[in-house]
Short mmCIF file of C-alpha atoms in Angstrom, two decimals:
data_model
loop_
_atom_site.label_atom_id
_atom_site.label_comp_id
_atom_site.label_asym_id
_atom_site.label_seq_id
_atom_site.Cartn_x
_atom_site.Cartn_y
_atom_site.Cartn_z
CA MET Z 1 -12.65 11.56 47.75
CA PRO Z 2 -10.69 8.60 49.55
CA ILE Z 3 -12.16 7.65 53.13
CA PRO Z 4 -9.84 8.33 55.55
CA GLY Z 5 -7.76 5.15 57.02
CA SER Z 6 -8.98 3.07 54.19
CA GLY Z 7 -4.75 2.49 52.79
CA LEU Z 8 -4.37 1.22 56.82
CA ALA Z 9 -7.05 -0.87 56.17
CA LYS Z 10 -6.37 -2.28 53.13
CA GLY Z 11 -2.63 -2.83 54.66
CA LEU Z 12 -4.05 -4.44 57.39
CA ALA Z 13 -6.29 -6.47 55.21
CA VAL Z 14 -3.34 -8.17 53.63
CA THR Z 15 -1.17 -9.06 56.78
CA LEU Z 16 -4.41 -10.53 57.83
CA ARG Z 17 -4.11 -13.05 54.90
CA THR Z 18 -1.09 -13.62 55.09
CA MET Z 19 -1.13 -14.62 58.33
CA THR Z 20 -3.96 -17.04 57.72
CA LYS Z 21 -1.69 -19.34 55.01
CA ARG Z 22 0.47 -21.74 55.84
CA SER Z 23 4.39 -20.95 55.41
CA HIS Z 24 5.97 -23.04 52.59
CA THR Z 25 9.63 -24.26 53.34
CA ALA Z 26 11.86 -24.93 50.56
CA GLN Z 27 13.49 -28.05 51.26
CA TYR Z 28 16.62 -26.86 49.44
CA PRO Z 29 19.37 -28.26 48.73
CA GLU Z 30 17.50 -32.17 48.98
CA VAL Z 31 14.87 -30.44 46.71
CA GLN Z 32 16.32 -27.95 43.60
CA PRO Z 33 14.17 -24.81 42.96
CA GLU Z 34 11.84 -24.72 40.14
CA LEU Z 35 13.49 -21.15 38.49
CA PRO Z 36 11.94 -19.44 35.75
CA PRO Z 37 13.66 -20.04 31.81
CA ARG Z 38 15.12 -17.41 31.67
CA SER Z 39 16.83 -17.19 35.51
CA ARG Z 40 20.63 -15.33 35.28
CA GLY Z 41 22.78 -18.14 37.15
CA VAL Z 42 25.72 -18.14 35.46
CA ILE Z 43 27.17 -16.97 31.96
CA GLY Z 44 28.20 -20.00 29.31
CA LEU Z 45 30.34 -19.44 26.28
CA PHE Z 46 30.58 -20.95 22.99
CA GLU Z 47 33.83 -20.85 22.01
CA GLU Z 48 33.69 -21.71 18.24
CA ASN Z 49 31.30 -18.15 17.81
CA CYS Z 50 33.67 -15.82 19.55
CA THR Z 51 35.68 -13.73 17.05
CA VAL Z 52 37.50 -11.70 20.04
CA CYS Z 53 35.65 -8.48 18.92
CA MET Z 54 36.24 -7.31 22.44
CA LEU Z 55 32.39 -6.04 22.31
CA CYS Z 56 31.25 -7.76 25.73
CA ALA Z 57 34.42 -6.60 27.48
CA ARG Z 58 34.42 -2.79 26.43
CA GLU Z 59 31.00 -2.81 27.28
CA CYS Z 60 30.92 -4.72 30.90
CA PRO Z 61 30.11 -1.54 33.44
CA ASP Z 62 32.61 -3.88 35.76
CA TRP Z 63 35.25 -4.50 33.62
CA CYS Z 64 35.04 -8.43 35.09
CA ILE Z 65 35.72 -9.68 31.87
CA TYR Z 66 39.25 -10.59 30.31
CA ILE Z 67 40.20 -11.52 27.26
CA ASP Z 68 43.77 -12.03 24.94
CA SER Z 69 44.58 -12.96 21.91
CA HIS Z 70 46.75 -13.06 19.33
CA LYS Z 71 46.70 -12.28 15.72
CA GLU Z 72 47.55 -15.62 12.81
CA THR Z 73 48.19 -15.42 8.73
CA VAL Z 74 45.47 -17.22 7.16
CA PRO Z 75 46.74 -18.09 3.86
CA ALA Z 76 45.34 -17.25 0.41
CA ALA Z 77 42.22 -19.66 -0.63
CA ALA Z 78 43.06 -19.35 -4.60
CA PRO Z 79 46.53 -18.94 -6.25
CA GLY Z 80 47.26 -15.17 -6.16
CA GLY Z 81 44.91 -14.39 -3.84
CA ARG Z 82 46.15 -12.15 -0.79
CA GLU Z 83 46.80 -13.64 2.77
CA ARG Z 84 44.63 -12.93 5.63
CA SER Z 85 44.84 -12.33 9.18
CA ARG Z 86 42.44 -13.05 12.12
CA ASN Z 87 42.32 -13.04 15.95
CA VAL Z 88 42.95 -16.67 18.00
CA LEU Z 89 41.41 -16.51 21.49
CA ASP Z 90 44.13 -17.39 24.15
CA ARG Z 91 42.19 -16.69 27.01
CA PHE Z 92 38.37 -16.01 28.00
CA ALA Z 93 37.73 -15.41 31.53
CA ILE Z 94 34.71 -13.65 33.71
CA ASP Z 95 35.33 -12.59 37.39
CA PHE Z 96 31.81 -13.43 39.05
CA SER Z 97 33.31 -11.80 42.45
CA LEU Z 98 32.94 -8.56 40.60
CA CYS Z 99 30.06 -9.60 38.27
CA MET Z 100 26.81 -7.59 38.55
CA TYR Z 101 24.53 -10.05 36.29
CA CYS Z 102 22.96 -6.83 33.78
CA GLY Z 103 23.42 -9.23 30.87
CA ILE Z 104 24.92 -6.50 28.67
CA CYS Z 105 27.63 -8.69 27.61
CA ILE Z 106 25.34 -11.03 26.30
CA GLU Z 107 23.10 -8.70 24.62
CA VAL Z 108 26.02 -6.77 23.02
CA CYS Z 109 27.93 -10.04 21.22
CA PRO Z 110 26.95 -10.16 17.40
CA PHE Z 111 27.81 -13.89 17.21
CA ASP Z 112 25.95 -15.38 20.05
CA ALA Z 113 28.94 -16.61 21.67
CA LEU Z 114 27.37 -15.80 25.44
CA PHE Z 115 24.56 -17.62 27.05
CA TRP Z 116 22.58 -17.29 30.05
CA SER Z 117 22.68 -20.67 32.22
CA PRO Z 118 20.15 -21.03 35.20
CA GLU Z 119 23.08 -23.04 37.31
CA PHE Z 120 23.53 -21.21 40.60
CA GLU Z 121 25.66 -23.16 42.81
CA TYR Z 122 29.29 -22.22 42.21
CA ALA Z 123 30.16 -20.78 45.49
CA GLU Z 124 33.37 -21.31 46.66
CA THR Z 125 35.75 -20.70 49.89
CA ASP Z 126 38.37 -18.62 47.97
CA ILE Z 127 37.27 -15.57 45.80
CA HIS Z 128 40.21 -16.26 43.48
CA GLU Z 129 38.20 -19.53 42.29
CA LEU Z 130 35.23 -17.48 40.89
CA THR Z 131 37.08 -15.93 37.75
CA HIS Z 132 36.10 -19.07 35.71
CA GLU Z 133 38.68 -19.51 32.83
CA ARG Z 134 37.12 -20.46 29.44
CA ASP Z 135 37.49 -24.30 29.70
CA LYS Z 136 35.19 -23.92 32.91
CA LEU Z 137 32.96 -21.15 31.13
CA ARG Z 138 32.55 -24.07 28.14
CA GLU Z 139 31.50 -26.35 30.46
CA TRP Z 140 28.51 -23.98 31.74
CA MET Z 141 27.25 -24.38 28.14
CA TRP Z 142 25.73 -27.77 29.47
CA THR Z 143 23.57 -26.48 30.75
CA VAL Z 144 22.20 -23.67 28.94
CA PRO Z 145 18.49 -24.43 28.05
CA ALA Z 146 17.08 -24.45 24.57
CA PRO Z 147 15.53 -21.48 23.34
CA PRO Z 148 11.58 -21.49 24.22
CA ALA Z 149 9.34 -22.16 21.04
CA LEU Z 150 8.54 -19.29 19.37
CA ASP Z 151 4.53 -18.10 19.16
CA PRO Z 152 2.33 -19.76 16.44
CA ALA Z 153 1.47 -16.30 15.18
CA ALA Z 154 4.65 -15.06 14.89
CA GLU Z 155 6.61 -13.83 11.52
CA GLU Z 156 8.81 -16.05 10.05
CA PRO Z 157 12.33 -15.26 11.16
CA LYS Z 158 14.47 -13.72 8.78
CA GLU Z 159 17.07 -16.41 8.37
CA ILE Z 160 14.71 -19.21 8.20
CA ALA Z 161 12.67 -17.28 5.38
CA ALA Z 162 15.91 -16.22 3.29
CA ALA Z 163 17.04 -20.00 3.44
CA ARG Z 164 13.57 -21.35 2.10
CA LYS Z 165 13.46 -18.49 -0.29
CA ALA Z 166 17.06 -19.91 -1.66
CA VAL Z 167 16.18 -23.41 -1.14
CA GLU Z 168 12.59 -23.02 -3.13
CA LYS Z 169 15.26 -21.21 -6.07
CA ALA Z 170 17.45 -23.92 -6.10
CA GLU Z 171 14.93 -26.24 -6.67
CA ALA Z 172 12.90 -24.02 -9.25
CA ALA Z 173 16.40 -23.67 -11.47
CA ALA Z 174 16.51 -27.58 -10.86
CA ALA Z 175 13.52 -28.45 -12.15
CA ALA Z 176 13.73 -26.11 -15.45
CA ALA Z 177 17.07 -27.54 -15.80
CA ARG Z 178 16.15 -31.08 -16.20
CA ALA Z 179 12.81 -29.86 -18.40
CA ALA Z 180 15.27 -28.65 -20.81
CA ALA Z 181 17.49 -31.83 -20.66
CA ALA Z 182 14.54 -34.10 -21.67
CA PRO Z 183 14.76 -35.82 -24.96
CA ALA Z 184 12.47 -34.31 -27.82
CA THR Z 185 11.22 -38.08 -28.49
CA ASP Z 186 9.10 -37.69 -24.74
CA ALA Z 187 6.68 -35.25 -26.77
CA ASP Z 188 4.08 -36.91 -28.83
CA PRO Z 189 5.68 -38.97 -31.39
CA GLY Z 190 3.39 -38.75 -34.59
CA THR Z 191 3.87 -34.67 -34.86
CA GLY Z 192 7.95 -35.30 -34.93
CA PRO Z 193 8.93 -34.73 -38.40
CA GLY Z 194 9.60 -37.47 -40.75
CA THR Z 195 6.48 -38.98 -39.72
CA ASP Z 196 3.72 -40.08 -41.99
CA PRO Z 197 0.18 -39.30 -41.49
CA GLY Z 198 -0.83 -42.42 -43.25
CA ALA Z 199 1.67 -45.22 -41.81
CA ALA Z 200 0.40 -47.71 -39.56
CA GLY Z 201 -0.37 -46.83 -36.29
CA SER Z 202 -0.50 -42.92 -37.16
CA GLY Z 203 -4.36 -43.23 -36.52
CA THR Z 204 -4.99 -41.81 -39.92
CA PRO Z 205 -6.71 -44.28 -42.44
CA ASP Z 206 -4.85 -44.37 -45.97
CA THR Z 207 -7.38 -43.04 -48.81
CA PRO Z 208 -7.32 -44.47 -52.63
CA ALA Z 209 -6.11 -41.79 -55.31
CA GLY Z 210 -9.70 -41.85 -56.72
CA GLY Z 211 -10.90 -40.33 -53.61
CA PRO Z 212 -13.83 -42.38 -51.45
CA ALA Z 213 -15.99 -44.76 -53.51
#
């Protein structure tokens, strides 16, 4: 059974410990803060990976992502093939005055076109300037930190494992082809067809017709 007033005593103890500590003042903006590696500052766009699938815009709770595109016809890669159509990105913008920084757009992107950047110094005096077009979003990509190293005890990524197996298979096939293409003379020259076992240099001495003396 808890002692009456124990909760109040614990709270006062925390208060007393805090009161005895020296306050720490962050000298911002002269000294930049040390942010955690997974800080959510601003979103960068890697335009080359965007396929205009619209998943990010559809899943955004605030509808702050604006995407425009058009279709282009791609000629057939081989004679007699079929022409294909593809979406070409015309506009990709994010309104950070509406964004709630939930990260859903980054999570649902199947082609890794959106990334978190820890940069947070993009305040504006005009709210309209908080809508970053794709050129501005592309500039934020230069501030995206490198991904953290994998745990040494973690399993090998499936993509790397598949690539490694493909390389090993190709190397084994190339080694087998080289072995098959090697000339037959590379084998023992004393066992080939047309070789006289008694000839000089064959390692077998000549024996007279009458047998050994």
